[in-house]
Amino acid sequence: MFVITGATGQLGSRMVRRLLTRVPADQVVACVRDPERAAGLHAEGVEVRRGDYTDPASLAEAFKGASQVLVVSVNDTGDAAVAQHRAAIDAARAAGAERILYTSHQGAGADSLFAPMPDHAATERYLSTTGAPFTSLRNGFYAGTVPLLLGGALETGELRAPADGPVSWTTHDDLAEAAAVLLTDEGRYEGPTPPLTAARAYDLDDVAGILTRLGGRTVRRVVVEDEEWTAGLVGHGMPAEQADLLLGMFHASRRGEFATTGTTLEDLLGHPATALPAFLEGVVPGSR
């Protein structure tokens, strides 16, 4: 039995859908904090169980009978995030799961300048000490982040953001499909995978060029100072801590932390990964 946590989230929901193309619904368990949000999956024959990383008793019930558990990483950072990941890993082991999968990141590293990356590294270290078979999915940076970085670029013609570096933006759909492949092919990878990324990395200069081609209107890349950018976010209501966390993504990309690309994702998919220009066609009005 396959248990997927976070099964109503952006990645988890796609993983369930992809897995259902490979195994019968009665072999899949959707683990969610709010079962009512997974009513559609239940109607399709998927067993829905409540499971909350902060409630170990719920995880014990949610993971019961699992042969494999896919632990989707949380949106928190710091000790709170690692503690939740460890709770899920411990519960999967206690339930007798034969293998644990974890959604990590291509930039996982203890010295990363982007706060979630040390958390991923700490979780991977913990997994390696359990003695249980595991696969850590070193996912590329989600392409769904790009539209959030555009600001008013499509309206103003200026993509204003701090200095950055190339990022191998990768779609949720491709990563979900790869996860389904790995769930159903137990011998494929043990430990951290190679980076699961699209074939090319793009910086925001590239993104501005893509937007220009797709929209038929020039979009110019404008580099703004870090402090100006975070002050703008805070001025629009974002908490200062969240703004600083996002700035760390730019710092890390400048250092090349997210620039790595590889063929592993395409090898798993059996077809080319979605390139950023194709993904952005769904974002730019009139590009299709």
mmCIF file of C-alpha atoms in Angstrom:
data_model
loop_
_atom_site.group_PDB
_atom_site.id
_atom_site.type_symbol
_atom_site.label_atom_id
_atom_site.label_comp_id
_atom_site.label_asym_id
_atom_site.label_seq_id
_atom_site.Cartn_x
_atom_site.Cartn_y
_atom_site.Cartn_z
ATOM 1 C CA MET A 1 0.000 0.000 0.000
ATOM 2 C CA PHE A 2 1.254 3.474 -0.946
ATOM 3 C CA VAL A 3 0.648 6.363 1.450
ATOM 4 C CA ILE A 4 1.129 9.912 0.174
ATOM 5 C CA THR A 5 1.066 12.758 2.665
ATOM 6 C CA GLY A 6 -0.025 16.280 1.830
ATOM 7 C CA ALA A 7 -2.340 14.716 -0.733
ATOM 8 C CA THR A 8 -4.399 17.869 -1.278
ATOM 9 C CA GLY A 9 -1.394 20.149 -1.776
ATOM 10 C CA GLN A 10 0.081 21.359 -5.061
ATOM 11 C CA LEU A 11 2.592 18.530 -5.294
ATOM 12 C CA GLY A 12 0.890 15.823 -3.226
ATOM 13 C CA SER A 13 -2.354 15.985 -5.167
ATOM 14 C CA ARG A 14 -0.505 15.608 -8.440
ATOM 15 C CA MET A 15 1.474 12.677 -7.046
ATOM 16 C CA VAL A 16 -1.736 10.860 -6.161
ATOM 17 C CA ARG A 17 -3.144 11.468 -9.639
ATOM 18 C CA ARG A 18 0.009 10.201 -11.320
ATOM 19 C CA LEU A 19 0.201 7.172 -9.056
ATOM 20 C CA LEU A 20 -3.382 6.257 -9.928
ATOM 21 C CA THR A 21 -2.299 5.836 -13.549
ATOM 22 C CA ARG A 22 0.102 3.106 -12.426
ATOM 23 C CA VAL A 23 -1.652 1.223 -9.594
ATOM 24 C CA PRO A 24 -5.288 0.525 -8.597
ATOM 25 C CA ALA A 25 -7.001 3.065 -6.349
ATOM 26 C CA ASP A 26 -7.387 0.536 -3.541
ATOM 27 C CA GLN A 27 -3.589 0.479 -3.183
ATOM 28 C CA VAL A 28 -3.347 4.222 -2.550
ATOM 29 C CA VAL A 29 -3.927 6.114 0.710
ATOM 30 C CA ALA A 30 -4.240 9.900 0.699
ATOM 31 C CA CYS A 31 -2.988 11.301 4.007
ATOM 32 C CA VAL A 32 -4.358 14.785 4.667
ATOM 33 C CA ARG A 33 -4.935 17.138 7.570
ATOM 34 C CA ASP A 34 -8.505 17.854 6.453
ATOM 35 C CA PRO A 35 -10.232 14.782 4.942
ATOM 36 C CA GLU A 36 -13.137 16.876 3.682
ATOM 37 C CA ARG A 37 -10.814 18.481 1.141
ATOM 38 C CA ALA A 38 -10.086 15.028 -0.321
ATOM 39 C CA ALA A 39 -13.703 14.050 -0.951
ATOM 40 C CA GLY A 40 -13.028 13.776 -4.671
ATOM 41 C CA LEU A 41 -10.271 11.223 -4.149
ATOM 42 C CA HIS A 42 -12.487 9.235 -1.797
ATOM 43 C CA ALA A 43 -15.189 9.132 -4.491
ATOM 44 C CA GLU A 44 -12.626 7.597 -6.866
ATOM 45 C CA GLY A 45 -11.868 4.746 -4.463
ATOM 46 C CA VAL A 46 -8.783 6.194 -2.771
ATOM 47 C CA GLU A 47 -8.761 5.694 0.974
ATOM 48 C CA VAL A 48 -8.478 9.039 2.720
ATOM 49 C CA ARG A 49 -6.973 9.172 6.209
ATOM 50 C CA ARG A 50 -6.344 12.081 8.515
ATOM 51 C CA GLY A 51 -2.677 12.615 9.279
ATOM 52 C CA ASP A 52 -1.012 15.654 10.812
ATOM 53 C CA TYR A 53 2.764 15.847 11.324
ATOM 54 C CA THR A 54 2.170 17.646 14.628
ATOM 55 C CA ASP A 55 -0.122 14.850 15.866
ATOM 56 C CA PRO A 56 1.863 11.569 16.042
ATOM 57 C CA ALA A 57 -1.222 9.545 16.978
ATOM 58 C CA SER A 58 -2.908 10.561 13.750
ATOM 59 C CA LEU A 59 0.162 9.507 11.777
ATOM 60 C CA ALA A 60 0.163 6.072 13.403
ATOM 61 C CA GLU A 61 -3.369 5.531 12.082
ATOM 62 C CA ALA A 62 -2.702 7.137 8.718
ATOM 63 C CA PHE A 63 0.371 4.997 7.977
ATOM 64 C CA LYS A 64 -1.059 1.691 9.181
ATOM 65 C CA GLY A 65 -0.409 -1.099 6.675
ATOM 66 C CA ALA A 66 1.820 1.040 4.450
ATOM 67 C CA SER A 67 4.528 -0.594 2.395
ATOM 68 C CA GLN A 68 5.816 2.797 1.215
ATOM 69 C CA VAL A 69 5.240 6.269 2.656
ATOM 70 C CA LEU A 70 5.963 9.429 0.702
ATOM 71 C CA VAL A 71 6.620 12.282 3.134
ATOM 72 C CA VAL A 72 5.938 15.652 1.509
ATOM 73 C CA SER A 73 8.026 18.383 3.133
ATOM 74 C CA VAL A 74 6.252 21.160 5.030
ATOM 75 C CA ASN A 75 6.192 24.890 4.291
ATOM 76 C CA ASP A 76 7.626 25.787 7.707
ATOM 77 C CA THR A 77 11.339 26.406 8.206
ATOM 78 C CA GLY A 78 13.861 25.814 10.954
ATOM 79 C CA ASP A 79 13.549 23.435 13.866
ATOM 80 C CA ALA A 80 9.763 23.269 13.517
ATOM 81 C CA ALA A 81 10.040 21.936 9.974
ATOM 82 C CA VAL A 82 12.686 19.345 10.792
ATOM 83 C CA ALA A 83 10.737 18.176 13.843
ATOM 84 C CA GLN A 84 7.635 17.596 11.716
ATOM 85 C CA HIS A 85 9.606 15.685 9.098
ATOM 86 C CA ARG A 86 11.204 13.530 11.793
ATOM 87 C CA ALA A 87 7.782 12.791 13.307
ATOM 88 C CA ALA A 88 6.509 11.572 9.945
ATOM 89 C CA ILE A 89 9.626 9.463 9.359
ATOM 90 C CA ASP A 90 9.389 7.916 12.829
ATOM 91 C CA ALA A 91 5.706 7.133 12.322
ATOM 92 C CA ALA A 92 6.408 5.498 8.956
ATOM 93 C CA ARG A 93 9.087 3.297 10.517
ATOM 94 C CA ALA A 94 6.833 2.395 13.446
ATOM 95 C CA ALA A 95 4.097 1.421 10.992
ATOM 96 C CA GLY A 96 6.481 -1.027 9.328
ATOM 97 C CA ALA A 97 6.892 0.804 6.046
ATOM 98 C CA GLU A 98 9.481 -0.914 3.876
ATOM 99 C CA ARG A 99 10.601 2.322 2.263
ATOM 100 C CA ILE A 100 10.276 6.038 2.931
ATOM 101 C CA LEU A 101 10.385 8.697 0.244
ATOM 102 C CA TYR A 102 10.883 12.379 1.035
ATOM 103 C CA THR A 103 10.450 15.468 -1.151
ATOM 104 C CA SER A 104 13.761 17.271 -0.774
ATOM 105 C CA HIS A 105 15.337 19.882 -3.042
ATOM 106 C CA GLN A 106 18.178 20.086 -5.526
ATOM 107 C CA GLY A 107 19.801 22.769 -3.335
ATOM 108 C CA ALA A 108 19.638 20.846 -0.049
ATOM 109 C CA GLY A 109 22.713 21.804 1.954
ATOM 110 C CA ALA A 110 23.650 22.751 5.494
ATOM 111 C CA ASP A 111 25.371 25.957 4.356
ATOM 112 C CA SER A 112 22.696 27.154 1.932
ATOM 113 C CA LEU A 113 21.699 30.807 1.953
ATOM 114 C CA PHE A 114 18.023 29.890 1.486
ATOM 115 C CA ALA A 115 16.426 28.830 4.771
ATOM 116 C CA PRO A 116 14.508 25.720 3.617
ATOM 117 C CA MET A 117 17.651 24.088 2.215
ATOM 118 C CA PRO A 118 19.390 23.365 5.555
ATOM 119 C CA ASP A 119 16.078 21.874 6.735
ATOM 120 C CA HIS A 120 16.070 19.476 3.799
ATOM 121 C CA ALA A 121 19.692 18.584 4.498
ATOM 122 C CA ALA A 122 18.920 17.925 8.177
ATOM 123 C CA THR A 123 15.981 15.710 7.247
ATOM 124 C CA GLU A 124 18.121 13.734 4.820
ATOM 125 C CA ARG A 125 20.750 13.268 7.522
ATOM 126 C CA TYR A 126 18.102 11.948 9.878
ATOM 127 C CA LEU A 127 16.793 9.560 7.251
ATOM 128 C CA SER A 128 20.305 8.221 6.750
ATOM 129 C CA THR A 129 20.591 7.375 10.459
ATOM 130 C CA THR A 130 17.361 5.362 10.690
ATOM 131 C CA GLY A 131 18.678 2.308 8.891
ATOM 132 C CA ALA A 132 15.478 2.174 6.834
ATOM 133 C CA PRO A 133 15.553 2.147 3.031
ATOM 134 C CA PHE A 134 14.755 5.639 1.760
ATOM 135 C CA THR A 135 14.739 7.767 -1.344
ATOM 136 C CA SER A 136 15.136 11.519 -1.077
ATOM 137 C CA LEU A 137 13.724 13.279 -4.122
ATOM 138 C CA ARG A 138 16.114 16.122 -4.940
ATOM 139 C CA ASN A 139 13.439 18.133 -6.742
ATOM 140 C CA GLY A 140 14.262 21.100 -8.935
ATOM 141 C CA PHE A 141 12.991 24.519 -7.884
ATOM 142 C CA TYR A 142 9.262 24.654 -8.586
ATOM 143 C CA ALA A 143 8.456 26.593 -11.762
ATOM 144 C CA GLY A 144 5.241 27.704 -10.069
ATOM 145 C CA THR A 145 7.374 30.158 -8.109
ATOM 146 C CA VAL A 146 8.217 32.201 -11.209
ATOM 147 C CA PRO A 147 4.814 33.914 -11.589
ATOM 148 C CA LEU A 148 5.124 35.027 -7.961
ATOM 149 C CA LEU A 149 8.372 36.829 -8.801
ATOM 150 C CA LEU A 150 6.977 38.797 -11.731
ATOM 151 C CA GLY A 151 5.173 41.450 -9.728
ATOM 152 C CA GLY A 152 3.519 43.794 -12.197
ATOM 153 C CA ALA A 153 5.949 43.009 -15.025
ATOM 154 C CA LEU A 154 3.245 42.102 -17.527
ATOM 155 C CA GLU A 155 1.466 45.404 -16.909
ATOM 156 C CA THR A 156 4.417 47.771 -16.403
ATOM 157 C CA GLY A 157 6.948 46.197 -18.756
ATOM 158 C CA GLU A 158 9.514 46.018 -15.943
ATOM 159 C CA LEU A 159 10.521 42.863 -14.079
ATOM 160 C CA ARG A 160 11.851 44.402 -10.873
ATOM 161 C CA ALA A 161 13.702 42.089 -8.483
ATOM 162 C CA PRO A 162 17.065 41.736 -6.720
ATOM 163 C CA ALA A 163 20.136 40.414 -8.503
ATOM 164 C CA ASP A 164 19.764 36.694 -9.115
ATOM 165 C CA GLY A 165 21.387 33.687 -10.729
ATOM 166 C CA PRO A 166 20.238 30.826 -12.961
ATOM 167 C CA VAL A 167 17.643 28.399 -11.619
ATOM 168 C CA SER A 168 16.609 25.091 -13.198
ATOM 169 C CA TRP A 169 12.871 25.751 -12.848
ATOM 170 C CA THR A 170 10.928 22.464 -12.901
ATOM 171 C CA THR A 171 7.178 21.863 -12.998
ATOM 172 C CA HIS A 172 5.080 20.215 -10.296
ATOM 173 C CA ASP A 173 3.547 17.952 -12.947
ATOM 174 C CA ASP A 174 6.895 16.539 -14.061
ATOM 175 C CA LEU A 175 8.083 16.023 -10.497
ATOM 176 C CA ALA A 176 4.827 14.309 -9.541
ATOM 177 C CA GLU A 177 5.154 11.936 -12.464
ATOM 178 C CA ALA A 178 8.739 11.134 -11.477
ATOM 179 C CA ALA A 179 7.630 10.431 -7.909
ATOM 180 C CA ALA A 180 5.011 7.970 -9.168
ATOM 181 C CA VAL A 181 7.683 6.207 -11.209
ATOM 182 C CA LEU A 182 9.974 5.931 -8.196
ATOM 183 C CA LEU A 183 7.185 4.707 -5.929
ATOM 184 C CA THR A 184 6.456 1.846 -8.286
ATOM 185 C CA ASP A 185 10.097 1.028 -9.059
ATOM 186 C CA GLU A 186 11.589 0.388 -5.635
ATOM 187 C CA GLY A 187 15.087 -0.432 -6.821
ATOM 188 C CA ARG A 188 15.624 2.743 -8.827
ATOM 189 C CA TYR A 189 17.365 4.951 -6.249
ATOM 190 C CA GLU A 190 18.541 4.521 -2.681
ATOM 191 C CA GLY A 191 19.311 7.685 -0.712
ATOM 192 C CA PRO A 192 19.268 11.122 -2.358
ATOM 193 C CA THR A 193 18.530 11.089 -6.075
ATOM 194 C CA PRO A 194 20.576 13.103 -8.542
ATOM 195 C CA PRO A 195 18.960 16.504 -9.143
ATOM 196 C CA LEU A 196 15.497 16.091 -10.672
ATOM 197 C CA THR A 197 15.455 19.159 -12.884
ATOM 198 C CA ALA A 198 14.467 20.518 -16.249
ATOM 199 C CA ALA A 199 17.185 20.534 -18.865
ATOM 200 C CA ARG A 200 18.112 24.220 -18.680
ATOM 201 C CA ALA A 201 18.480 26.879 -15.999
ATOM 202 C CA TYR A 202 17.134 30.413 -16.480
ATOM 203 C CA ASP A 203 17.789 33.683 -14.680
ATOM 204 C CA LEU A 204 15.369 36.608 -14.565
ATOM 205 C CA ASP A 205 17.023 38.238 -17.582
ATOM 206 C CA ASP A 206 16.012 35.114 -19.474
ATOM 207 C CA VAL A 207 12.520 35.270 -17.979
ATOM 208 C CA ALA A 208 12.103 38.855 -19.144
ATOM 209 C CA GLY A 209 13.045 37.740 -22.655
ATOM 210 C CA ILE A 210 10.564 34.871 -22.534
ATOM 211 C CA LEU A 211 7.777 37.200 -21.403
ATOM 212 C CA THR A 212 8.644 39.590 -24.226
ATOM 213 C CA ARG A 213 8.408 36.846 -26.837
ATOM 214 C CA LEU A 214 5.217 35.360 -25.484
ATOM 215 C CA GLY A 215 3.352 38.601 -24.839
ATOM 216 C CA GLY A 216 4.537 40.645 -27.777
ATOM 217 C CA ARG A 217 5.464 43.536 -25.472
ATOM 218 C CA THR A 218 8.941 44.344 -24.214
ATOM 219 C CA VAL A 219 9.567 43.375 -20.614
ATOM 220 C CA ARG A 220 12.764 44.852 -19.236
ATOM 221 C CA ARG A 221 14.715 43.329 -16.360
ATOM 222 C CA VAL A 222 15.400 45.907 -13.651
ATOM 223 C CA VAL A 223 17.732 44.975 -10.789
ATOM 224 C CA VAL A 224 16.726 46.614 -7.499
ATOM 225 C CA GLU A 225 18.631 46.712 -4.235
ATOM 226 C CA ASP A 226 17.840 43.988 -1.742
ATOM 227 C CA GLU A 227 16.602 46.427 0.900
ATOM 228 C CA GLU A 228 14.339 48.251 -1.569
ATOM 229 C CA TRP A 229 12.776 44.982 -2.680
ATOM 230 C CA THR A 230 12.081 43.648 0.818
ATOM 231 C CA ALA A 231 10.774 47.050 1.918
ATOM 232 C CA GLY A 232 8.329 46.933 -0.976
ATOM 233 C CA LEU A 233 7.070 43.527 0.097
ATOM 234 C CA VAL A 234 6.650 44.654 3.681
ATOM 235 C CA GLY A 235 4.888 47.779 2.473
ATOM 236 C CA HIS A 236 2.336 45.555 0.741
ATOM 237 C CA GLY A 237 1.648 43.656 3.946
ATOM 238 C CA MET A 238 4.180 40.805 3.931
ATOM 239 C CA PRO A 239 5.747 40.068 7.330
ATOM 240 C CA ALA A 240 9.401 41.131 7.451
ATOM 241 C CA GLU A 241 10.570 37.607 8.311
ATOM 242 C CA GLN A 242 8.860 36.210 5.210
ATOM 243 C CA ALA A 243 10.359 38.931 3.021
ATOM 244 C CA ASP A 244 13.845 38.164 4.352
ATOM 245 C CA LEU A 245 13.305 34.453 3.723
ATOM 246 C CA LEU A 246 12.393 35.146 0.088
ATOM 247 C CA LEU A 247 15.434 37.369 -0.292
ATOM 248 C CA GLY A 248 17.527 34.377 0.733
ATOM 249 C CA MET A 249 16.362 32.629 -2.429
ATOM 250 C CA PHE A 250 18.020 35.370 -4.489
ATOM 251 C CA HIS A 251 21.191 35.211 -2.412
ATOM 252 C CA ALA A 252 21.376 31.461 -2.936
ATOM 253 C CA SER A 253 20.724 31.688 -6.663
ATOM 254 C CA ARG A 254 23.516 34.271 -7.017
ATOM 255 C CA ARG A 255 25.848 31.677 -5.534
ATOM 256 C CA GLY A 256 24.693 29.114 -8.081
ATOM 257 C CA GLU A 257 22.879 26.864 -5.614
ATOM 258 C CA PHE A 258 19.973 26.174 -7.984
ATOM 259 C CA ALA A 259 21.793 26.194 -11.315
ATOM 260 C CA THR A 260 22.456 22.457 -11.530
ATOM 261 C CA THR A 261 20.718 20.573 -14.316
ATOM 262 C CA GLY A 262 20.748 16.923 -15.298
ATOM 263 C CA THR A 263 19.049 14.198 -17.292
ATOM 264 C CA THR A 264 17.742 12.092 -14.391
ATOM 265 C CA LEU A 265 14.247 13.590 -14.457
ATOM 266 C CA GLU A 266 13.871 13.079 -18.194
ATOM 267 C CA ASP A 267 15.201 9.534 -17.857
ATOM 268 C CA LEU A 268 12.511 8.787 -15.263
ATOM 269 C CA LEU A 269 9.764 10.412 -17.319
ATOM 270 C CA GLY A 270 10.762 8.850 -20.602
ATOM 271 C CA HIS A 271 10.195 12.197 -22.307
ATOM 272 C CA PRO A 272 11.629 15.739 -22.141
ATOM 273 C CA ALA A 273 10.873 17.734 -19.023
ATOM 274 C CA THR A 274 8.707 20.822 -19.475
ATOM 275 C CA ALA A 275 10.874 23.836 -20.245
ATOM 276 C CA LEU A 276 10.166 27.163 -18.563
ATOM 277 C CA PRO A 277 8.987 28.907 -21.763
ATOM 278 C CA ALA A 278 6.325 26.229 -22.268
ATOM 279 C CA PHE A 279 5.230 26.559 -18.647
ATOM 280 C CA LEU A 280 4.958 30.342 -18.909
ATOM 281 C CA GLU A 281 2.658 30.067 -21.907
ATOM 282 C CA GLY A 282 -0.048 29.371 -19.362
ATOM 283 C CA VAL A 283 0.831 32.555 -17.457
ATOM 284 C CA VAL A 284 1.149 35.215 -20.161
ATOM 285 C CA PRO A 285 -2.265 36.359 -21.488
ATOM 286 C CA GLY A 286 -2.685 35.828 -25.207
ATOM 287 C CA SER A 287 0.360 33.595 -25.590
ATOM 288 C CA ARG A 288 -1.715 30.590 -26.601
#
